[in-house]
């Protein structure tokens, strides 16, 4: 009637072996130095403003955080001042 096994029947699996075929992945092709060097220039400063309730504050990827301000414009000014100070 049906040529296929019912969906609840277990699928056949390949037999498991005790050893891994070493000729498939030769060990001499693996790099000996596992430490990589990131060639991208590090991002030292990138400031943005975020809101927390009624307050806005500036934050930078370097870890600097400006004071909480009620004025979003003042928080943006804090971020700009931090970036200017970090450049010079």
XYZ file of N, CA and C in Angstrom:
264
model
N 0.808 -1.170 0.000
C 0.000 0.000 0.000
C 0.866 1.253 0.000
N 1.677 1.459 1.065
C 2.558 2.614 1.153
C 3.996 2.152 1.041
N 4.801 2.918 0.293
C 6.210 2.586 0.136
C 7.075 3.241 1.206
N 6.551 4.241 1.894
C 7.338 4.951 2.894
C 6.981 4.465 4.296
N 7.936 4.586 5.194
C 7.697 4.227 6.586
C 6.817 5.287 7.226
N 6.043 4.935 8.201
C 5.220 5.936 8.880
C 6.113 6.979 9.558
N 5.608 8.209 9.751
C 6.446 9.282 10.294
C 6.965 9.019 11.700
N 6.329 8.135 12.447
C 6.791 7.875 13.807
C 7.860 6.789 13.869
N 8.174 6.164 12.765
C 9.191 5.113 12.748
C 10.582 5.742 12.837
N 11.512 5.135 13.555
C 12.867 5.692 13.649
C 13.583 5.620 12.315
N 14.388 6.630 12.056
C 15.162 6.654 10.818
C 16.392 5.773 10.969
N 16.790 5.106 9.914
C 18.009 4.305 10.006
C 19.230 5.217 10.115
N 20.204 4.806 10.903
C 21.412 5.593 11.075
C 22.613 4.802 10.591
N 23.678 5.510 10.306
C 24.908 4.848 9.888
C 25.542 4.189 11.104
N 26.221 3.077 10.918
C 26.846 2.419 12.069
C 27.965 3.284 12.640
N 28.074 3.310 13.953
C 29.113 4.077 14.621
C 30.403 3.266 14.649
N 31.513 3.954 14.495
C 32.804 3.286 14.556
C 33.564 3.772 15.771
N 34.517 2.975 16.218
C 35.317 3.333 17.390
C 36.425 4.315 17.058
N 36.825 4.398 15.815
C 37.926 5.278 15.438
C 37.454 6.301 14.425
N 38.088 7.431 14.451
C 37.771 8.499 13.506
C 38.752 8.402 12.343
N 38.296 8.520 11.121
C 39.220 8.411 9.990
C 40.191 9.584 9.961
N 41.425 9.343 10.324
C 42.409 10.415 10.403
C 42.836 10.915 9.036
N 42.656 10.128 8.019
C 43.066 10.588 6.695
C 42.096 11.615 6.126
N 40.921 11.760 6.719
C 39.956 12.737 6.235
C 40.391 14.151 6.590
N 40.883 14.346 7.807
C 41.329 15.648 8.271
C 42.762 15.527 8.793
N 43.740 15.685 7.919
C 45.120 15.551 8.396
C 45.468 16.643 9.394
N 46.161 16.265 10.425
C 46.474 17.212 11.493
C 47.531 18.224 11.087
N 48.310 17.947 10.074
C 49.352 18.891 9.694
C 48.800 20.107 8.960
N 47.510 20.124 8.610
C 46.936 21.290 7.944
C 46.362 22.298 8.934
N 46.255 21.925 10.197
C 45.740 22.852 11.195
C 46.805 23.880 11.546
N 46.417 25.118 11.776
C 47.413 26.127 12.145
C 47.978 25.827 13.527
N 49.255 26.069 13.679
C 49.874 25.826 14.981
C 49.627 26.977 15.936
N 49.430 28.181 15.400
C 49.163 29.331 16.249
C 47.664 29.578 16.258
N 47.027 29.315 17.378
C 45.579 29.458 17.430
C 45.150 30.882 17.747
N 46.099 31.735 18.079
C 45.779 33.128 18.387
C 45.733 33.919 17.093
N 44.642 34.622 16.879
C 44.511 35.434 15.677
C 44.689 36.895 16.030
N 45.077 37.651 15.068
C 45.261 39.080 15.249
C 44.166 39.801 14.486
N 43.443 40.648 15.178
C 42.393 41.435 14.545
C 43.049 42.596 13.822
N 42.832 42.691 12.516
C 43.480 43.733 11.724
C 42.659 45.004 11.647
N 41.452 44.986 12.194
C 40.630 46.193 12.173
C 41.148 47.185 13.196
N 41.070 48.476 12.879
C 41.510 49.459 13.880
C 40.555 49.441 15.071
N 41.071 49.577 16.274
C 40.197 49.523 17.440
C 39.295 50.752 17.519
N 38.072 50.526 17.902
C 37.137 51.628 18.117
C 37.343 52.083 19.547
N 37.902 53.267 19.700
C 38.189 53.741 21.046
C 37.078 54.624 21.587
N 36.434 55.396 20.702
C 35.371 56.290 21.162
C 34.254 56.345 20.125
N 33.044 56.167 20.602
C 31.831 56.372 19.807
C 30.723 56.641 20.813
N 30.317 57.879 20.884
C 29.341 58.289 21.896
C 27.944 58.347 21.295
N 26.977 58.063 22.129
C 25.570 58.172 21.739
C 24.768 58.565 22.957
N 23.571 59.042 22.722
C 22.710 59.426 23.839
C 21.619 58.379 23.998
N 21.273 58.111 25.238
C 20.189 57.184 25.547
C 19.264 57.852 26.545
N 18.068 57.324 26.643
C 17.088 57.875 27.571
C 16.781 56.875 28.665
N 16.653 57.370 29.854
C 16.262 56.559 30.997
C 15.189 57.328 31.738
N 13.955 56.986 31.456
C 12.835 57.722 32.048
C 12.793 59.134 31.496
N 12.750 60.121 32.382
C 12.695 61.525 31.971
C 14.079 62.103 31.706
N 15.117 61.294 31.869
C 16.477 61.794 31.733
C 17.146 61.239 30.479
N 18.071 62.019 29.944
C 18.900 61.598 28.820
C 20.348 61.626 29.279
N 21.136 60.685 28.803
C 22.543 60.693 29.150
C 23.368 60.214 27.974
N 24.601 60.648 27.960
C 25.523 60.275 26.898
C 26.390 59.133 27.388
N 26.668 58.184 26.491
C 27.535 57.052 26.797
C 28.505 56.853 25.650
N 29.666 56.316 25.976
C 30.687 56.046 24.978
C 31.121 54.590 25.103
N 31.628 54.023 24.004
C 32.085 52.643 24.036
C 33.323 52.468 24.905
N 34.012 53.547 25.241
C 35.200 53.456 26.097
C 34.821 53.248 27.556
N 33.529 53.410 27.890
C 33.074 53.238 29.259
C 32.651 54.529 29.931
N 32.929 55.652 29.305
C 32.552 56.947 29.860
C 31.039 57.109 29.808
N 30.485 57.690 30.851
C 29.062 58.015 30.901
C 28.918 59.425 31.425
N 28.158 60.225 30.702
C 27.902 61.585 31.135
C 26.820 61.619 32.198
N 26.641 62.776 32.817
C 25.598 62.900 33.833
C 24.207 62.846 33.198
N 23.240 62.414 33.994
C 21.861 62.383 33.520
C 21.344 63.813 33.413
N 20.738 64.108 32.293
C 20.232 65.468 32.035
C 18.746 65.407 31.695
N 18.045 66.443 32.039
C 16.657 66.544 31.580
C 16.600 67.045 30.152
N 17.649 67.713 29.720
C 17.716 68.253 28.365
C 18.457 67.269 27.449
N 17.778 66.778 26.425
C 18.422 65.891 25.454
C 19.541 66.618 24.718
N 19.317 67.905 24.457
C 20.329 68.692 23.762
C 21.605 68.791 24.600
N 21.468 68.949 25.895
C 22.641 69.029 26.766
C 23.377 67.678 26.816
N 22.644 66.573 26.770
C 23.271 65.247 26.742
C 24.058 65.052 25.442
N 23.497 65.551 24.330
C 24.231 65.477 23.051
C 25.485 66.342 23.093
N 25.400 67.487 23.756
C 26.571 68.354 23.910
C 27.635 67.666 24.764
N 27.214 66.972 25.822
C 28.159 66.214 26.649
C 28.897 65.178 25.799
N 28.161 64.477 24.927
C 28.782 63.475 24.063
C 29.778 64.111 23.105
N 29.399 65.240 22.512
C 30.292 65.930 21.575
C 31.546 66.431 22.277
N 31.399 66.941 23.501
C 32.558 67.402 24.262
C 33.493 66.245 24.608
N 32.927 65.095 24.926
C 33.760 63.926 25.230
C 34.539 63.480 24.001
N 33.877 63.455 22.862
C 34.575 63.061 21.634
C 35.674 64.056 21.263
N 35.399 65.349 21.441
C 36.412 66.367 21.136
C 37.599 66.243 22.087
N 37.344 65.972 23.349
C 38.431 65.840 24.315
C 39.265 64.577 24.057
N 38.629 63.532 23.552
C 39.374 62.291 23.302
C 40.231 62.373 22.037
N 39.899 63.268 21.118
C 40.667 63.424 19.883
C 41.954 64.206 20.111
N 41.929 65.120 21.016
C 43.051 66.024 21.171
C 43.883 65.719 22.313
